[in-house]
mmCIF file of C-alpha atoms in Angstrom:
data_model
loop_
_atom_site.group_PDB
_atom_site.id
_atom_site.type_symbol
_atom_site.label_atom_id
_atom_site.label_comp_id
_atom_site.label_asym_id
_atom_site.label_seq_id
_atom_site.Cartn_x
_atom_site.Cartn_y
_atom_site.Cartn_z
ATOM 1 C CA UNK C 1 -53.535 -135.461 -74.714
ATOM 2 C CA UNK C 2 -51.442 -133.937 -77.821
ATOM 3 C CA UNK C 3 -48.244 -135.653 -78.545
ATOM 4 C CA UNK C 4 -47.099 -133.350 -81.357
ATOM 5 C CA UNK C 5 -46.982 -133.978 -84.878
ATOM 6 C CA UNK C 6 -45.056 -137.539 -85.996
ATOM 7 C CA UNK C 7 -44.510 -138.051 -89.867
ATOM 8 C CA UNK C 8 -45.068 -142.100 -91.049
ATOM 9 C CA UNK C 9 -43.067 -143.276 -94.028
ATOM 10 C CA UNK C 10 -45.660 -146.510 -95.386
ATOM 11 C CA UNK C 11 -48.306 -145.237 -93.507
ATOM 12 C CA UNK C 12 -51.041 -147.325 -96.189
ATOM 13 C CA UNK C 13 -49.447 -150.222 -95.752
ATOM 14 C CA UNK C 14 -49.920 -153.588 -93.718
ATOM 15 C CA UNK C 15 -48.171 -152.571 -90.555
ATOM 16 C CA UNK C 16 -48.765 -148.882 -91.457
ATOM 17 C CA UNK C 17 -52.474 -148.680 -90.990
ATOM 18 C CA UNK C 18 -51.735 -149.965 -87.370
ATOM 19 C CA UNK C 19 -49.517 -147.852 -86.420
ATOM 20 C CA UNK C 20 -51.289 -145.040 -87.421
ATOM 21 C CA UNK C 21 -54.792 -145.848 -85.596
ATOM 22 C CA UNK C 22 -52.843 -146.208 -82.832
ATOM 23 C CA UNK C 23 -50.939 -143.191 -82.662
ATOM 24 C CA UNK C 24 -53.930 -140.935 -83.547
ATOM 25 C CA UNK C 25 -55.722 -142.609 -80.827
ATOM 26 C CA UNK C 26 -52.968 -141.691 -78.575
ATOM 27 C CA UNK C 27 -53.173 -138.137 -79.333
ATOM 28 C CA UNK C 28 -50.682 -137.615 -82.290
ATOM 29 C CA UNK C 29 -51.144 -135.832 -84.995
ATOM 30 C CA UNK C 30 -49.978 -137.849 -88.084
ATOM 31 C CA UNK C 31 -48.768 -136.975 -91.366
ATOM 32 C CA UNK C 32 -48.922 -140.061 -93.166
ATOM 33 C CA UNK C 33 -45.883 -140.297 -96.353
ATOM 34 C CA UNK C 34 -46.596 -142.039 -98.984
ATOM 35 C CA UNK C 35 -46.094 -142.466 -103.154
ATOM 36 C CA UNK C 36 -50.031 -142.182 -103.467
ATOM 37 C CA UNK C 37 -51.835 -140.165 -100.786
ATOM 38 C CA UNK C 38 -54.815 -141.141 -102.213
ATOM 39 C CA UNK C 39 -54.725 -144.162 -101.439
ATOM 40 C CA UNK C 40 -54.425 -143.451 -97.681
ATOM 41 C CA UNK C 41 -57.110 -141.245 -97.999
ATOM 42 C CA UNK C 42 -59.347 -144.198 -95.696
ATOM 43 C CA UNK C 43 -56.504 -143.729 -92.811
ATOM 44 C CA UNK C 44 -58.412 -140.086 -92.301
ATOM 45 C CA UNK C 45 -61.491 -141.674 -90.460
ATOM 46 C CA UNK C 46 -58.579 -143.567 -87.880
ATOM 47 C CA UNK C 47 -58.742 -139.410 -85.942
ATOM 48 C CA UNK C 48 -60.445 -136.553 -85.216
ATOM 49 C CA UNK C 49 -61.028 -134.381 -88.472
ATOM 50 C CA UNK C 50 -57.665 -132.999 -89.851
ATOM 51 C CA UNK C 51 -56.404 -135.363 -87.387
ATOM 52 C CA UNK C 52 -54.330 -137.698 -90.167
ATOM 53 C CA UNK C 53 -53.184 -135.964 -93.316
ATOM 54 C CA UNK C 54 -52.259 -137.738 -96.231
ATOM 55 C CA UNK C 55 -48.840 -136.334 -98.245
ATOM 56 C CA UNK C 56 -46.972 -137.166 -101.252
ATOM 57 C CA UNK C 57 -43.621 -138.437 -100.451
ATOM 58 C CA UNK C 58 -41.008 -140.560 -102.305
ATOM 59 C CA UNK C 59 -38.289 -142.622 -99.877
ATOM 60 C CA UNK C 60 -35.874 -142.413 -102.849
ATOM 61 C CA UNK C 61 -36.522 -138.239 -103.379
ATOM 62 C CA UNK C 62 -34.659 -135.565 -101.403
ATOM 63 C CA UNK C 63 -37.256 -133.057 -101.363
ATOM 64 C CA UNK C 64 -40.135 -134.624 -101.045
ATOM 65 C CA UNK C 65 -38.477 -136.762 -97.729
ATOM 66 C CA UNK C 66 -37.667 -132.856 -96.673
ATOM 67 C CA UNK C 67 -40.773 -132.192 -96.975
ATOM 68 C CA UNK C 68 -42.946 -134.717 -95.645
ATOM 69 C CA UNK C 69 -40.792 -134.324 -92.423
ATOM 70 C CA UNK C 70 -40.601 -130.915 -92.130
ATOM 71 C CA UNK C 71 -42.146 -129.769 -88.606
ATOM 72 C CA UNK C 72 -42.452 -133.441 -87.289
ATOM 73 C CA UNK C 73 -41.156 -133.761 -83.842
ATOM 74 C CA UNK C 74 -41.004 -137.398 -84.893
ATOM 75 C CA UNK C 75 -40.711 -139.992 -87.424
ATOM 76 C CA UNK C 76 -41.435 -143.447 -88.049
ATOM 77 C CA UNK C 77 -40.103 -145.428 -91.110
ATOM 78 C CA UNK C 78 -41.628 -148.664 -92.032
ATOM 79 C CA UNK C 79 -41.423 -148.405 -96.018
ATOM 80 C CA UNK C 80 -39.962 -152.067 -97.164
ATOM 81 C CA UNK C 81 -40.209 -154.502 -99.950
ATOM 82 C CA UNK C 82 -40.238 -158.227 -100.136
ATOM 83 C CA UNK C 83 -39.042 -158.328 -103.296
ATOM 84 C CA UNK C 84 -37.115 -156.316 -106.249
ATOM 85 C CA UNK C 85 -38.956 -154.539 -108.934
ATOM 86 C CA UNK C 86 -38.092 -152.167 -111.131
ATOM 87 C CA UNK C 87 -36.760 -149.002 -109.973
ATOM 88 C CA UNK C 88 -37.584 -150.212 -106.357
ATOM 89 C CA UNK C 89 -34.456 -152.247 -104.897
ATOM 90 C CA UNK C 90 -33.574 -153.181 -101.716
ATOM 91 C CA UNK C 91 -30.472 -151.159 -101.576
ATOM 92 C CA UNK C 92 -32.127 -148.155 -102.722
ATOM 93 C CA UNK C 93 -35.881 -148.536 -100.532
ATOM 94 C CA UNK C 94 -34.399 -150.265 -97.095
ATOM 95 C CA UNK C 95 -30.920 -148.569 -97.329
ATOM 96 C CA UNK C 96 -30.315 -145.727 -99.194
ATOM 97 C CA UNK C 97 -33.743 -144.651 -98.689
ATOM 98 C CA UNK C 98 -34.309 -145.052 -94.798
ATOM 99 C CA UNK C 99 -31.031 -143.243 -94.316
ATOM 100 C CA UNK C 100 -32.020 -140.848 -96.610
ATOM 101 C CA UNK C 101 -35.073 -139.957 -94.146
ATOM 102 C CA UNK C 102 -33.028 -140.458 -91.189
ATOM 103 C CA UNK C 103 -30.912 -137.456 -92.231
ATOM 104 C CA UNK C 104 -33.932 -135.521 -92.839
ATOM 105 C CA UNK C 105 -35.458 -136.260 -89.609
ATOM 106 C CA UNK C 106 -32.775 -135.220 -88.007
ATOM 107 C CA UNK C 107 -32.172 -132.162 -90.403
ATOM 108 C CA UNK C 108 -35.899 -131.111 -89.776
ATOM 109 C CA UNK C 109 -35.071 -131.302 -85.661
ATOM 110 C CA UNK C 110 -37.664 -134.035 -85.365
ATOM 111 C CA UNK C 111 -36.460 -135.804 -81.418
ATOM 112 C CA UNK C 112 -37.330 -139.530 -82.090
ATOM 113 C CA UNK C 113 -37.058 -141.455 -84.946
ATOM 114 C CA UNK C 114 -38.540 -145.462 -84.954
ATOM 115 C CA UNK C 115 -37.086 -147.793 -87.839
ATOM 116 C CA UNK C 116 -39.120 -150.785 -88.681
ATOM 117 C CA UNK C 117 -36.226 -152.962 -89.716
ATOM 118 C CA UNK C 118 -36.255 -157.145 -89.281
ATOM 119 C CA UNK C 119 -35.486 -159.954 -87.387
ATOM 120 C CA UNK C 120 -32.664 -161.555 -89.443
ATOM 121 C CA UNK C 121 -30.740 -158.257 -90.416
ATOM 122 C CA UNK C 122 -27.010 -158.885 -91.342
ATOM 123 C CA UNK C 123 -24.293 -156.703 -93.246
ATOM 124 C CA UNK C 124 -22.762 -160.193 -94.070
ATOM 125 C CA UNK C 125 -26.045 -162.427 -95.198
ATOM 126 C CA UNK C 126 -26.592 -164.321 -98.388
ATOM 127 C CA UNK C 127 -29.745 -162.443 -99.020
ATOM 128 C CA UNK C 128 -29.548 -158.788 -100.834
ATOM 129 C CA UNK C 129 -33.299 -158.461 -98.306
ATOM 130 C CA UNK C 130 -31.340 -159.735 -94.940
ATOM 131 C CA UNK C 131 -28.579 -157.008 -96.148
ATOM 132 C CA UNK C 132 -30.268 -154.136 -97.542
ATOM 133 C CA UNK C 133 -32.450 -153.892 -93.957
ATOM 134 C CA UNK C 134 -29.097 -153.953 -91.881
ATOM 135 C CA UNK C 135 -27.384 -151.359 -94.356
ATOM 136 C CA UNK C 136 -30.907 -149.121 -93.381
ATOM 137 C CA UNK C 137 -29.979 -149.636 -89.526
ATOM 138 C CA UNK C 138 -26.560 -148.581 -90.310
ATOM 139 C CA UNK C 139 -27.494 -145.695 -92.067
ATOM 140 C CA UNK C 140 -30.097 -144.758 -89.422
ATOM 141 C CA UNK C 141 -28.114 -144.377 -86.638
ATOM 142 C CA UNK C 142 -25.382 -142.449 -88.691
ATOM 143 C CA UNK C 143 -27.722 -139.840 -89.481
ATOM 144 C CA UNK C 144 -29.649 -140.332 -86.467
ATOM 145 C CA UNK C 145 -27.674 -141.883 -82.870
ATOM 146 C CA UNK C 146 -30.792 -141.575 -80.752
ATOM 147 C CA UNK C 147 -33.337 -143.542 -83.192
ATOM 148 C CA UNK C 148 -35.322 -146.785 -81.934
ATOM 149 C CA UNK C 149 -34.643 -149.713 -83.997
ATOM 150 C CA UNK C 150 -37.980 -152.460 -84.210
ATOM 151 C CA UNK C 151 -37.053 -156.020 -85.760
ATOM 152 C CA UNK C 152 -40.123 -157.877 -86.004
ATOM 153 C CA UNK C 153 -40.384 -161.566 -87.467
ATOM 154 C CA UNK C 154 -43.202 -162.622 -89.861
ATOM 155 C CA UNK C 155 -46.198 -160.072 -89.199
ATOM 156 C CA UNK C 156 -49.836 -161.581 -88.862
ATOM 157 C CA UNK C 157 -53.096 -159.737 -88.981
ATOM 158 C CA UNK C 158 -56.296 -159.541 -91.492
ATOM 159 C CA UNK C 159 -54.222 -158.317 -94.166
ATOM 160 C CA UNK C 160 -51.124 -159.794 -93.876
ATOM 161 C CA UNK C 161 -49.030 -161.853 -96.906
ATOM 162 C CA UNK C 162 -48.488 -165.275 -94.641
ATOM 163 C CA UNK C 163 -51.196 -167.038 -93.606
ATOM 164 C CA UNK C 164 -54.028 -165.101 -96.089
ATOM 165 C CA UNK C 165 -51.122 -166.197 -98.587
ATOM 166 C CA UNK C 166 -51.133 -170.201 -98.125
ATOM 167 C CA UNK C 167 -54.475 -170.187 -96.871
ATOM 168 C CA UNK C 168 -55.371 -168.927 -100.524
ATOM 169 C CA UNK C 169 -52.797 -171.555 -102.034
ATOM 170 C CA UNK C 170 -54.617 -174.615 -99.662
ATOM 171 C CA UNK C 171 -57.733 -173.988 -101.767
ATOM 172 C CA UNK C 172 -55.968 -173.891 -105.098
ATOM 173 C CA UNK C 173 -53.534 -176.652 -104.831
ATOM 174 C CA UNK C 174 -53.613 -180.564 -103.409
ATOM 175 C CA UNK C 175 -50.011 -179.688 -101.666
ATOM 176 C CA UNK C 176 -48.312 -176.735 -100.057
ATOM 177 C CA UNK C 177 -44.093 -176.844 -100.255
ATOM 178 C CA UNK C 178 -42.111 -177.007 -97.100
ATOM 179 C CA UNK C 179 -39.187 -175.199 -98.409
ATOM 180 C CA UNK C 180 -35.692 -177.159 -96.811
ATOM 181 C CA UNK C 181 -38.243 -179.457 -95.545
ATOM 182 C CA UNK C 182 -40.173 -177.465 -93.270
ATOM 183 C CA UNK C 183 -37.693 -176.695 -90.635
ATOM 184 C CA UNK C 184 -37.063 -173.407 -90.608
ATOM 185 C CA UNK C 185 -38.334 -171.445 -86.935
ATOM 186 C CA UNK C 186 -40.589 -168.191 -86.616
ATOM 187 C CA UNK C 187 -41.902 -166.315 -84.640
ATOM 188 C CA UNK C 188 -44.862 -164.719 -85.881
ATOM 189 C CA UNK C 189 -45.794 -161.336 -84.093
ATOM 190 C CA UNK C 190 -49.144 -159.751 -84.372
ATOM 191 C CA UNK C 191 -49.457 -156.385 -86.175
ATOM 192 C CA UNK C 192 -51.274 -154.720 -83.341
ATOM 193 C CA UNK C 193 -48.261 -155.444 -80.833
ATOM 194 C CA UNK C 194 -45.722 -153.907 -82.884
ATOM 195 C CA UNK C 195 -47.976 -150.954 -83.510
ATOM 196 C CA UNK C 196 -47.877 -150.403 -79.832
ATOM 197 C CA UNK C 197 -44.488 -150.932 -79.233
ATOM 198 C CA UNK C 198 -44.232 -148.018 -82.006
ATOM 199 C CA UNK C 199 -45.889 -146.360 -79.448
ATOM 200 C CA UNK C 200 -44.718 -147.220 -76.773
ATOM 201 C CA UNK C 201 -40.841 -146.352 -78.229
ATOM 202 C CA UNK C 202 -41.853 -142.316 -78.937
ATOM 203 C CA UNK C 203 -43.423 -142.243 -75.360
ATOM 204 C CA UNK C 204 -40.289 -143.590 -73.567
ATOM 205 C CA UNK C 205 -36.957 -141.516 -74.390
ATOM 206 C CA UNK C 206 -35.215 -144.769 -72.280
ATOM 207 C CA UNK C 207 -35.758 -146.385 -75.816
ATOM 208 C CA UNK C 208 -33.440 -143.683 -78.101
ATOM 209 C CA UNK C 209 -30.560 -145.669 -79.618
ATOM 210 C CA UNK C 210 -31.412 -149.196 -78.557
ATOM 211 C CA UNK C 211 -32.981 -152.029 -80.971
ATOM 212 C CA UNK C 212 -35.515 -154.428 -80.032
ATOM 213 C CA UNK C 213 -36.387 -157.951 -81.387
ATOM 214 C CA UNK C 214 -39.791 -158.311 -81.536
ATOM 215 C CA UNK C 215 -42.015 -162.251 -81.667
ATOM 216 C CA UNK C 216 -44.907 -163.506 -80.186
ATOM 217 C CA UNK C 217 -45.074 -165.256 -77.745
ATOM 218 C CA UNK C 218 -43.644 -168.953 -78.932
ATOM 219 C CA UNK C 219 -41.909 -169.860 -82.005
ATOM 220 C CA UNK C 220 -43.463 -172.601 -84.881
ATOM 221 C CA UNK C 221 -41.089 -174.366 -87.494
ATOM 222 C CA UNK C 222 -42.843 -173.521 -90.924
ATOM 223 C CA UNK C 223 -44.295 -177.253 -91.096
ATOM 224 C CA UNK C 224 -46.389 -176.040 -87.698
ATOM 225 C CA UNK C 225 -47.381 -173.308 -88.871
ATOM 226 C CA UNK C 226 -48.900 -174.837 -92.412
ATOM 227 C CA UNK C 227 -50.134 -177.689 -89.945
ATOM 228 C CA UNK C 228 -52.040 -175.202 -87.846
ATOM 229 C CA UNK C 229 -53.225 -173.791 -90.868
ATOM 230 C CA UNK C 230 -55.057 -176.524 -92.426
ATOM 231 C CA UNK C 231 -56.502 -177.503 -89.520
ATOM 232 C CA UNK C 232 -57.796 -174.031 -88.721
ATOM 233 C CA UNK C 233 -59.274 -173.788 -92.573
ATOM 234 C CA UNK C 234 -60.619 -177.459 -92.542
ATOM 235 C CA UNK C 235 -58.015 -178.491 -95.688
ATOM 236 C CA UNK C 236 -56.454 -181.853 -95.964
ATOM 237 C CA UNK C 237 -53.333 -181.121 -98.250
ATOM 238 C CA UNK C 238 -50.450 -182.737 -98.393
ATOM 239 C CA UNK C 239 -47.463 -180.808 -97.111
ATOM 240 C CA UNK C 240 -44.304 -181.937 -99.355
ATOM 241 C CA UNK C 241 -40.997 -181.117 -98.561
ATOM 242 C CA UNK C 242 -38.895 -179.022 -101.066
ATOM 243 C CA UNK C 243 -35.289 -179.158 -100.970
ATOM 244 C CA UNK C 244 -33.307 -175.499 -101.004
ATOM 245 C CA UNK C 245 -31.878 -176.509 -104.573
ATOM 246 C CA UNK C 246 -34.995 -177.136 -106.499
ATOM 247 C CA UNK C 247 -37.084 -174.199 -104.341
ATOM 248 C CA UNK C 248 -33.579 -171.880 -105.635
ATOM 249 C CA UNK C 249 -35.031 -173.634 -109.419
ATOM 250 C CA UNK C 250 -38.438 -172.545 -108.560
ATOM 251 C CA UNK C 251 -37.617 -168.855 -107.180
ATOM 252 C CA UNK C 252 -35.437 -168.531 -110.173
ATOM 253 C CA UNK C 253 -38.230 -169.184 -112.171
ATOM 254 C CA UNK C 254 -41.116 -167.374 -110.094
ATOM 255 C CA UNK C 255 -39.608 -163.937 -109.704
ATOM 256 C CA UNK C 256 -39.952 -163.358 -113.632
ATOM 257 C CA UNK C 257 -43.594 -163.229 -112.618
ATOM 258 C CA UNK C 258 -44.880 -159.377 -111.413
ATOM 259 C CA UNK C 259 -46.296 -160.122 -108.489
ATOM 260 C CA UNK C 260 -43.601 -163.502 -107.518
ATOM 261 C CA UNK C 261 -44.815 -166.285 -105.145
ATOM 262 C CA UNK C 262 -41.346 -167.292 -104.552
ATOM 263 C CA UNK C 263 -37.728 -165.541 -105.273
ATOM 264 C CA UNK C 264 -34.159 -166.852 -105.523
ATOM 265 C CA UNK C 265 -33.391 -163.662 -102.705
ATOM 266 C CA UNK C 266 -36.358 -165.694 -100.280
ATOM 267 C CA UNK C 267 -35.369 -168.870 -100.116
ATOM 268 C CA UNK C 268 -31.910 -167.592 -98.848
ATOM 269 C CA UNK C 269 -33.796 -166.056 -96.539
ATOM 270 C CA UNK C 270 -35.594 -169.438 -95.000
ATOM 271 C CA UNK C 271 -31.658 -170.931 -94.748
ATOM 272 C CA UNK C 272 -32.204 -168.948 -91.219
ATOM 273 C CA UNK C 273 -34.326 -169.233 -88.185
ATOM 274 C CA UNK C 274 -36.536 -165.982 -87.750
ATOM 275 C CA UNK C 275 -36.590 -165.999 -84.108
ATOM 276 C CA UNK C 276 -35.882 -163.450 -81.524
ATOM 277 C CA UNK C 277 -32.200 -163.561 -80.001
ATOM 278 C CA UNK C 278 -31.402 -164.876 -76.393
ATOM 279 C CA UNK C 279 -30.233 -161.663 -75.698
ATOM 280 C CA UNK C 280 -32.658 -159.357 -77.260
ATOM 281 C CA UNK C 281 -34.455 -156.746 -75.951
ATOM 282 C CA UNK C 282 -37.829 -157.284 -76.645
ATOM 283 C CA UNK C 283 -41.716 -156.893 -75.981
ATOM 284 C CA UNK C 284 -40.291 -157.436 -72.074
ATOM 285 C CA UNK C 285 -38.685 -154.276 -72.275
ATOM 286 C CA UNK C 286 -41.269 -152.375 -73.721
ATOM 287 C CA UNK C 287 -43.734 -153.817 -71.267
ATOM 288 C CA UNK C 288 -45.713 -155.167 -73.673
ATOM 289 C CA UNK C 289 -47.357 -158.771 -74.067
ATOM 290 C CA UNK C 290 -47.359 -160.752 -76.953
ATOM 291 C CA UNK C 291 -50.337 -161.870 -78.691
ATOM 292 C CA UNK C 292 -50.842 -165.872 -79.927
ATOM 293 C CA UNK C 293 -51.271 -166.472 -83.192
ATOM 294 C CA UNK C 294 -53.740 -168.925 -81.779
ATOM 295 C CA UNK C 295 -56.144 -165.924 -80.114
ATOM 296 C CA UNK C 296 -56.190 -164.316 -83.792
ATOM 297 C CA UNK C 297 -55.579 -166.159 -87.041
ATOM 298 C CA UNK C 298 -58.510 -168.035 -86.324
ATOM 299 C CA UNK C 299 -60.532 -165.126 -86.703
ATOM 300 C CA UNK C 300 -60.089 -164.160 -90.303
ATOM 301 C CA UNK C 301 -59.772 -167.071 -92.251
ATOM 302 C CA UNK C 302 -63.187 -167.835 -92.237
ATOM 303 C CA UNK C 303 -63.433 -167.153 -96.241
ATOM 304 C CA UNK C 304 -60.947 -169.928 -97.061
ATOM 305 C CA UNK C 305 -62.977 -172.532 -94.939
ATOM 306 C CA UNK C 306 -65.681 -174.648 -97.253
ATOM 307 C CA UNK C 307 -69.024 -174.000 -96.288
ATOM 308 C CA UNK C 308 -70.131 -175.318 -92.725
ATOM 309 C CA UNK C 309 -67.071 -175.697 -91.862
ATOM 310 C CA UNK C 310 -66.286 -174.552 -88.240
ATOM 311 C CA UNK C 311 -63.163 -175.960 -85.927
ATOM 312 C CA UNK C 312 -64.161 -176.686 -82.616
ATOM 313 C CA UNK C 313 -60.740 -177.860 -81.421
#
């Protein structure tokens, strides 16, 4: 059945791709915005023909925001960065820029806007990331009282930047770093889940102007989740803790690189558990359950594993 037409900000990307599959297959038609449409030129075969369209759109541009939105009776923003680099900054992407499509939305006479924001948002954190997401709920529901905000933790999926990440570093290196000693608590939520409960928010108008805090469906300290790594790949490395004060060093050191492995702004982050709050709404609410990471990281790792190598545990 045809939903309407929804406009996705970061359609291309990790969590994008999801959400748009899934909201095609639900009947949408999607107008995916992004810097390089043709790039998301593959996200085409995810409908029927002329089912997903492509646009040029810029999160830090007036008019091409306007335009991207302009006859959407929804939008969804999930355009982020995990680091700083040149003109893209977190107060000027996650801020500036999600507010900036909030007004438009609204502007536009779109009826439901979803923010992808992040478990750990705080006006008052340490980290200009941790900051930059809460400014973009703030200026969300300025411009826009009825939108949905998402919080995920760490993401998992075929693509994502965690586990492909160290799995790639476990075949490179004898030792992976447990930043502040491993300690730190996730909750990693599969990319698939919060694609639904995208979804799952434009379906239900009961959602408009409430946030949700989104994690699977148990929480790992970092050490666990390298632990169940190696074992999953078939790597014996050593796993060494790394106090905050020499990873700060390191991050200082790293970010200088174009594509960083570590930032100053990161290890901040990993001060703080990443776990869903006791009083959260969450997948509950949403009617949704929460996929392991145990029922799918296993299942695309196998190029990291040496040869013959198959886990039976």
């Amino acid at each position: 059945m045809a939903r309407g037409l929804v406009t996705v900000f970061g359609g291309s990307g990790f969590i994008g791709r999801y959400v748009v599959q899934r909201l095609a297959r639900a009947g949408w038609q999607v107008r995916v915005a992004v810097r390089r449409p043709d790039e998301a030129l593959f996200l085409k075969t995810a409908g029927d023909v002329g089912q997903v369209t492509p646009v040029a759109a810029n999160i830090r541009d007036d008019r091409s925001v306007a335009a991207a939105v302009a006859g959407a009776d929804a939008v969804v923003n999930l355009v982020g960065i995990l680091y700083q680099s040149g003109r893209q900054k977190f107060d000027d992407v996650q801020a500036k820029g999600a507010g900036r499509v909030a007004a438009a939305a609204k502007a536009a006479g779109a009826t439901r806007f979803i923010q992808i924001s992040a478990i750990g948002a705080d006006a008052g954190s340490a980290s200009a990331y941790a900051k930059s997401k809460a400014g973009g709920e703030q200026a969300v529901k300025a411009a826009f009282p009825g939108a949905t905000i998402l919080r995920p933790s760490i993401v998992f999926g075929p693509e994502d930047a965690f586990f492909n990440r160290f799995a790639g570093l476990a075949m490179l290196s004898p030792a992976l770093p447990l930043i502040g000693g491993g300690h730190t608590k996730f909750q990693p939520v599969y990319v698939a889940d919060i694609a639904a409960a995208v979804e799952k928010s434009l379906a239900d108008a009961t959602t408009a102007g409430k946030t949700y805090e989104l994690g699977g469906p148990r929480s790992y300290s970092f050490r666990e989740l390298m632990t169940l790594l190696l074992k999953e790949i078939g790597r014996c490395r050593l796993l060494v803790p790394l106090p905050f004060a020499l990873a700060t060093l390191q991050g200082a050191i790293l970010q200088l690189l174009p594509m960083p492995l570590l930032t100053v702004d990161q290890v901040r982050l990993l001060k703080n558990d990443n776990v869903v709050g006791a009083n959260a709404l969450g997948f509950k609410e949403l009617c949704i359950t929460p996929t392991s990471v145990e029922a799918v990281v296993p299942t695309y790792l196998d190029k990291y594993r040496p040869l013959g190598y198959y886990n039976r545990a």
